[in-house]
Coordinates of C-alpha atoms and ligand atoms in Angstrom, one line a residue:
M71 CA 0.1 0.0 -0.1
S72 CA 1.3 3.6 -0.9
K73 CA 2.2 6.3 1.8
P74 CA -0.1 8.4 2.3
T75 CA 1.3 12.0 1.0
I76 CA 1.9 14.9 3.5
F77 CA 3.4 18.4 3.4
L78 CA 5.3 20.1 6.5
T79 CA 5.8 23.4 6.8
R80 CA 9.1 23.0 8.3
R81 CA 11.8 20.8 8.9
L82 CA 11.0 19.3 12.6
Q83 CA 13.0 17.8 14.9
P84 CA 14.7 14.5 14.1
A85 CA 12.3 12.3 16.6
A86 CA 9.5 13.6 14.7
M87 CA 11.1 13.2 11.1
R88 CA 11.4 9.7 12.0
I89 CA 7.7 9.1 13.3
L90 CA 6.4 11.1 9.8
E91 CA 8.9 9.6 7.4
Q92 CA 8.1 6.1 8.5
A93 CA 4.2 6.3 7.7
C94 CA 4.2 9.1 4.9
Q95 CA 6.0 10.4 1.7
V96 CA 6.7 13.6 2.9
S97 CA 7.8 17.3 1.4
L98 CA 8.5 20.6 3.5
W99 CA 9.5 24.1 3.3
D100 CA 13.1 23.5 4.9
V101 CA 13.8 26.8 5.4
E102 CA 14.4 26.4 9.3
D103 CA 13.9 30.0 10.5
Q104 CA 11.3 31.5 7.9
P105 CA 8.1 30.6 8.0
C106 CA 6.6 28.7 4.5
P107 CA 6.0 31.2 1.6
R108 CA 1.9 31.1 0.8
D109 CA 2.3 30.3 -2.7
V110 CA 4.9 27.3 -1.7
L111 CA 2.0 26.2 1.0
L112 CA -0.7 26.6 -1.8
R113 CA 1.4 24.6 -4.3
G114 CA 2.7 21.8 -0.9
V115 CA -1.0 21.1 -0.2
A116 CA -2.5 20.4 -3.8
E117 CA -1.8 16.6 -3.3
A118 CA -1.3 16.5 0.3
E119 CA -3.6 14.4 2.5
G120 CA -1.8 15.8 5.4
L121 CA -0.9 19.2 6.8
L122 CA 1.7 19.7 9.4
C123 CA 1.7 23.6 10.3
L124 CA 3.0 25.8 12.4
L125 CA 1.5 29.4 14.2
P126 CA 2.5 31.7 11.4
D127 CA 0.8 29.7 8.4
R128 CA -2.7 30.8 8.0
I129 CA -5.1 27.7 7.1
D130 CA -8.4 29.4 5.7
S131 CA -10.9 28.4 3.0
E132 CA -8.4 29.4 0.4
L133 CA -6.0 27.2 1.3
L134 CA -8.7 24.2 2.2
E135 CA -9.6 25.2 -1.8
A136 CA -5.9 24.2 -2.7
A137 CA -6.2 21.2 -1.0
P138 CA -8.7 18.6 -2.1
H139 CA -7.4 15.3 -1.0
L140 CA -6.6 16.8 2.9
R141 CA -8.3 14.8 5.5
V142 CA -6.1 16.7 8.5
V143 CA -4.4 19.4 9.7
A144 CA -2.2 19.2 12.4
T145 CA -0.3 22.1 14.4
M146 CA 2.5 22.2 16.1
A147 CA 0.9 24.3 18.9
V148 CA -1.7 24.3 21.9
G149 CA -3.7 27.1 20.0
Y150 CA -4.8 27.2 17.0
D151 CA -6.3 30.5 16.3
N152 CA -4.5 30.8 13.0
I153 CA -6.5 27.7 11.8
D154 CA -10.5 28.2 10.4
V155 CA -11.6 25.5 12.4
A156 CA -15.2 25.8 11.3
A157 CA -14.2 25.3 7.2
C158 CA -12.0 22.5 7.8
S159 CA -14.9 20.8 9.9
A160 CA -17.4 21.6 7.1
R161 CA -15.0 19.7 4.9
R162 CA -14.8 17.0 7.1
V163 CA -10.8 17.8 7.8
L164 CA -9.4 16.8 11.2
V165 CA -7.9 19.6 13.0
T166 CA -5.4 18.3 15.9
N167 CA -3.5 20.3 18.6
T168 CA -0.9 19.8 21.3
P169 CA -2.2 20.4 24.4
G170 CA -0.8 19.2 27.6
V171 CA 2.8 18.8 26.6
L172 CA 3.7 22.5 27.3
T173 CA 1.8 23.5 30.2
E174 CA 4.5 23.7 32.3
T175 CA 7.0 25.1 30.7
T176 CA 4.6 27.9 29.8
A177 CA 3.7 28.3 33.7
D178 CA 7.2 29.1 34.2
L179 CA 7.5 31.4 31.6
A180 CA 4.9 33.3 33.3
W181 CA 6.6 33.1 36.7
A182 CA 9.4 34.6 35.1
L183 CA 8.0 37.2 33.4
L184 CA 5.9 38.2 36.9
L185 CA 9.0 38.2 38.3
A186 CA 11.0 40.4 35.7
A187 CA 8.4 42.7 35.8
A188 CA 7.6 43.2 39.6
R189 CA 11.2 43.0 40.5
R190 CA 12.8 45.3 37.4
I191 CA 15.3 42.9 36.1
V192 CA 15.6 44.0 32.9
E193 CA 15.6 47.3 33.8
G194 CA 18.6 46.9 35.9
Q195 CA 20.5 45.0 33.5
R196 CA 20.0 47.9 31.3
M197 CA 20.8 50.8 33.9
I198 CA 24.3 48.7 35.0
E199 CA 24.8 48.5 30.9
R200 CA 24.5 51.9 30.3
G201 CA 26.6 52.6 33.1
E202 CA 24.5 54.4 35.2
W203 CA 24.4 52.3 38.5
G204 CA 25.4 55.1 41.5
P205 CA 25.7 53.8 44.9
W206 CA 23.1 52.3 46.9
Y207 CA 20.6 54.3 48.4
P208 CA 17.0 53.3 50.0
M209 CA 14.6 53.8 46.9
Q210 CA 16.9 52.4 44.6
M211 CA 15.2 50.6 41.8
V212 CA 12.3 49.1 44.1
G213 CA 10.1 47.0 42.9
I214 CA 6.9 44.9 44.5
D215 CA 6.9 42.2 46.4
L216 CA 5.4 38.7 45.6
C217 CA 5.1 37.1 48.3
G218 CA 1.7 37.9 50.4
A219 CA -0.1 39.6 46.9
T220 CA -2.9 38.4 45.5
L221 CA -2.5 36.7 42.0
G222 CA -5.4 36.4 39.9
V223 CA -5.5 34.2 36.7
V224 CA -7.6 35.4 33.2
G225 CA -8.6 32.0 31.7
A226 CA -7.3 29.6 34.2
G227 CA -7.1 26.0 32.1
R228 CA -4.2 23.6 32.4
I229 CA -1.4 26.4 32.0
G230 CA -3.4 29.0 34.2
G231 CA -3.7 26.0 36.3
A232 CA -0.1 25.3 36.8
V233 CA 1.0 29.1 37.4
L234 CA -1.5 29.1 39.9
R235 CA 0.2 25.7 41.9
R236 CA 3.5 27.6 41.5
A237 CA 2.1 30.3 43.4
T238 CA 2.4 28.0 47.1
G239 CA 5.7 28.9 47.5
F240 CA 4.9 32.5 47.4
S241 CA 2.3 32.5 50.3
M242 CA -0.1 34.1 47.8
D243 CA -4.1 34.6 47.4
L244 CA -5.3 33.1 44.6
C245 CA -8.0 34.2 42.3
Y246 CA -9.1 33.2 38.5
Y247 CA -11.9 34.1 36.5
N248 CA -13.5 31.8 33.7
R249 CA -16.5 31.6 31.6
R250 CA -17.8 29.4 35.0
P251 CA -16.5 28.6 38.3
D252 CA -14.2 25.2 38.4
P253 CA -14.8 23.5 41.5
E254 CA -12.2 21.0 40.4
L255 CA -9.4 23.6 40.1
E256 CA -10.3 25.6 43.4
A257 CA -10.0 21.8 45.3
R258 CA -6.6 21.6 43.9
T259 CA -5.0 25.2 44.1
A260 CA -7.6 26.9 46.8
A261 CA -7.9 29.9 44.4
R262 CA -11.4 31.3 44.5
Y263 CA -13.6 32.3 41.4
L264 CA -14.2 36.1 41.2
P265 CA -16.2 38.0 38.2
F266 CA -13.5 39.5 35.8
D267 CA -14.5 42.8 36.9
E268 CA -13.8 42.0 40.6
L269 CA -10.4 40.3 39.6
L270 CA -8.9 43.0 38.3
R271 CA -9.7 45.4 40.9
T272 CA -8.6 42.7 43.3
S273 CA -5.6 41.0 41.7
D274 CA -1.8 42.5 42.7
M275 CA -0.6 40.3 39.8
I276 CA -2.4 39.2 36.6
V277 CA -1.5 36.7 34.5
V278 CA -3.2 35.7 31.2
T279 CA -3.8 32.6 29.9
L280 CA -7.0 32.7 27.5
P281 CA -7.5 31.0 24.3
L282 CA -7.9 33.5 21.6
N283 CA -11.3 34.1 20.2
D284 CA -14.0 36.3 18.9
T285 CA -15.2 36.5 22.6
T286 CA -11.6 37.3 24.3
R287 CA -10.2 39.6 21.2
G288 CA -9.5 42.7 22.5
M289 CA -10.7 41.7 26.3
F290 CA -7.9 44.2 27.8
G291 CA -8.3 47.9 27.1
A292 CA -8.1 51.2 28.8
R293 CA -11.2 50.3 31.1
E294 CA -9.7 46.9 31.9
F295 CA -6.2 48.5 33.0
A296 CA -8.1 51.4 34.5
L297 CA -9.8 49.1 36.8
M298 CA -6.4 47.6 38.0
R299 CA -4.5 48.2 41.4
E300 CA -2.3 51.0 41.0
N301 CA 1.0 48.8 41.3
A302 CA -0.5 45.8 39.4
I303 CA 2.1 43.6 37.8
F304 CA 0.3 42.2 34.0
V305 CA 1.6 39.6 32.0
N306 CA -0.1 37.9 28.7
V307 CA 1.3 34.4 28.0
A308 CA -1.6 34.1 25.7
R309 CA -2.2 35.8 22.4
G310 CA -1.3 39.0 21.5
P311 CA -4.7 40.1 20.1
I312 CA -6.3 39.8 23.7
V313 CA -4.6 42.9 24.7
R314 CA -5.4 46.2 22.9
E315 CA -1.9 47.0 22.7
G316 CA -2.3 50.9 22.3
D317 CA -4.2 51.1 25.2
L318 CA -1.6 48.7 27.1
V319 CA 1.2 51.1 26.3
A320 CA -0.7 54.3 27.5
A321 CA -1.5 52.5 30.6
L322 CA 2.2 51.6 31.4
R323 CA 3.1 55.5 30.4
S324 CA 0.1 56.3 33.1
G325 CA 1.6 53.6 35.8
R326 CA -1.5 51.7 36.0
P327 CA -0.5 48.8 35.5
R328 CA 2.8 49.5 37.1
A329 CA 4.6 46.5 35.2
A330 CA 3.9 44.3 32.7
G331 CA 5.9 40.9 31.1
I332 CA 4.5 40.1 27.7
D333 CA 5.5 37.4 25.4
V334 CA 2.9 37.5 22.6
F335 CA 1.5 40.5 20.5
E336 CA -0.9 41.8 18.4
R337 CA 1.4 41.2 15.0
E338 CA 4.5 39.1 15.5
P339 CA 7.3 39.3 14.8
I340 CA 7.7 43.0 16.5
G341 CA 10.5 45.9 15.2
A342 CA 12.9 46.9 17.4
D343 CA 11.0 50.4 17.2
H344 CA 7.9 48.9 18.5
P345 CA 6.4 51.3 21.4
L346 CA 6.5 48.5 24.1
L347 CA 10.2 48.5 23.9
A348 CA 10.5 51.6 24.8
L349 CA 8.7 51.5 28.2
P350 CA 11.3 51.0 31.0
N351 CA 8.2 49.0 33.1
C352 CA 7.5 46.3 30.3
V353 CA 9.8 43.0 29.7
C354 CA 9.3 41.7 26.6
V355 CA 10.2 38.3 25.0
P356 CA 9.2 37.0 21.5
H357 CA 6.6 34.2 22.2
I358 CA 8.4 31.9 23.8
G359 CA 6.1 30.3 26.4
S360 CA 6.8 26.8 25.1
A361 CA 10.0 27.1 24.0
T362 CA 12.6 24.6 25.8
I363 CA 14.4 21.5 23.8
A364 CA 12.6 19.0 25.8
T365 CA 8.9 20.9 25.1
R366 CA 9.6 21.9 21.7
T367 CA 10.2 18.1 20.4
R368 CA 7.5 16.8 22.5
M369 CA 4.8 19.2 20.8
A370 CA 7.0 18.1 17.3
T371 CA 6.3 14.2 18.1
L372 CA 2.8 15.0 19.5
A373 CA 1.6 16.9 15.9
A374 CA 3.3 14.0 14.1
E375 CA 1.8 11.6 16.1
N376 CA -1.3 13.2 15.9
L377 CA -0.8 13.6 11.8
V378 CA 0.1 10.1 11.6
A379 CA -2.4 8.2 13.4
A380 CA -5.4 10.7 11.4
L381 CA -4.2 9.2 8.6
T382 CA -3.8 5.8 9.3
G383 CA -6.6 5.2 11.4
G384 CA -5.3 4.9 14.6
P385 CA -6.4 6.7 17.9
V386 CA -5.7 10.4 17.2
P387 CA -4.0 11.5 20.5
S388 CA -5.3 15.2 20.3
P389 CA -8.2 16.0 18.0
V390 CA -9.6 19.6 18.2
N391 CA -13.0 18.9 15.9
A392 CA -13.5 15.2 16.2
E393 CA -17.2 15.2 16.8
A394 CA -17.9 17.7 13.7
V395 CA -16.1 15.8 11.5
G396 CA -17.6 12.5 12.8
W397 CA -13.7 11.1 13.9
Ligands
LIG513 C1 1.2 27.6 21.2 O1 1.4 26.2 21.8 O2 -0.1 28.1 21.1 C2 2.0 28.8 21.9 O3 1.9 29.6 21.7 C3 3.4 28.3 21.0 O4 3.9 27.5 21.6

């Protein structure tokens, strides 16, 4: 029996390539650090039964039109806002993602940003680099304590739960906002449910771990920043468009929130002239929530396992729209 044809928008780690090459006939965009150009992608899927894609690839009706044989789109990410899942479902194309394997790594980054923003780590290093570190004085580079503060997680799913779990060592008061209360999460983390506005008013530290969808797009803007406490620290490790970036810049300039840690941006990648980079009270990193060797390798192998299982009739580890396509 001939192997199914698949297209990859990037070469993956060897462990994932082995899984794919054993079961499939593989063609790919083989440039490690550049997204697959749209015309290459559209040509690449013309004969493909499977597509393995990454965050920068837009999977929409145009692409589905160009891919008459496509049966599965496997993304190497937990978030799939770059994929028109409804359009895939309408064509009975299965979509899969990589939940679970990046939870702890992303929660670690949320904490790295919380600590860096609250304790002015990057600002301090820049001050030294500029040769401006003068003699010690009482209020030099003072920040905000995490210990004893109230931590509010907005969108407490897997990653948000892991962020809350890490707070134990900091003796924090914990709260969360989800569409509805989650008694299991409360039992596990001792976090209490608060309505959204109340969480914003109550929390000293706010971490966003929501998925991006029509409800969450633009959820944080001028109104929400104005509700925050004066010394609040704001962290976003979810998706950039959940935050109105212009409003965040204005809010940070006015000092409420006091500081922010940002991993994700409205349009990625950002350039060196992005206004958030000019603010001393904002720590920016380039969408590295899941970026450890072990986690990125696990994401790649899980994406490969999803793709192969979908094409060979095995149980698919993490389908997104199984019901809709009758899987
Ligand atoms: C995801 O998986 O959605 C992250 O944003 C990238 O790791």
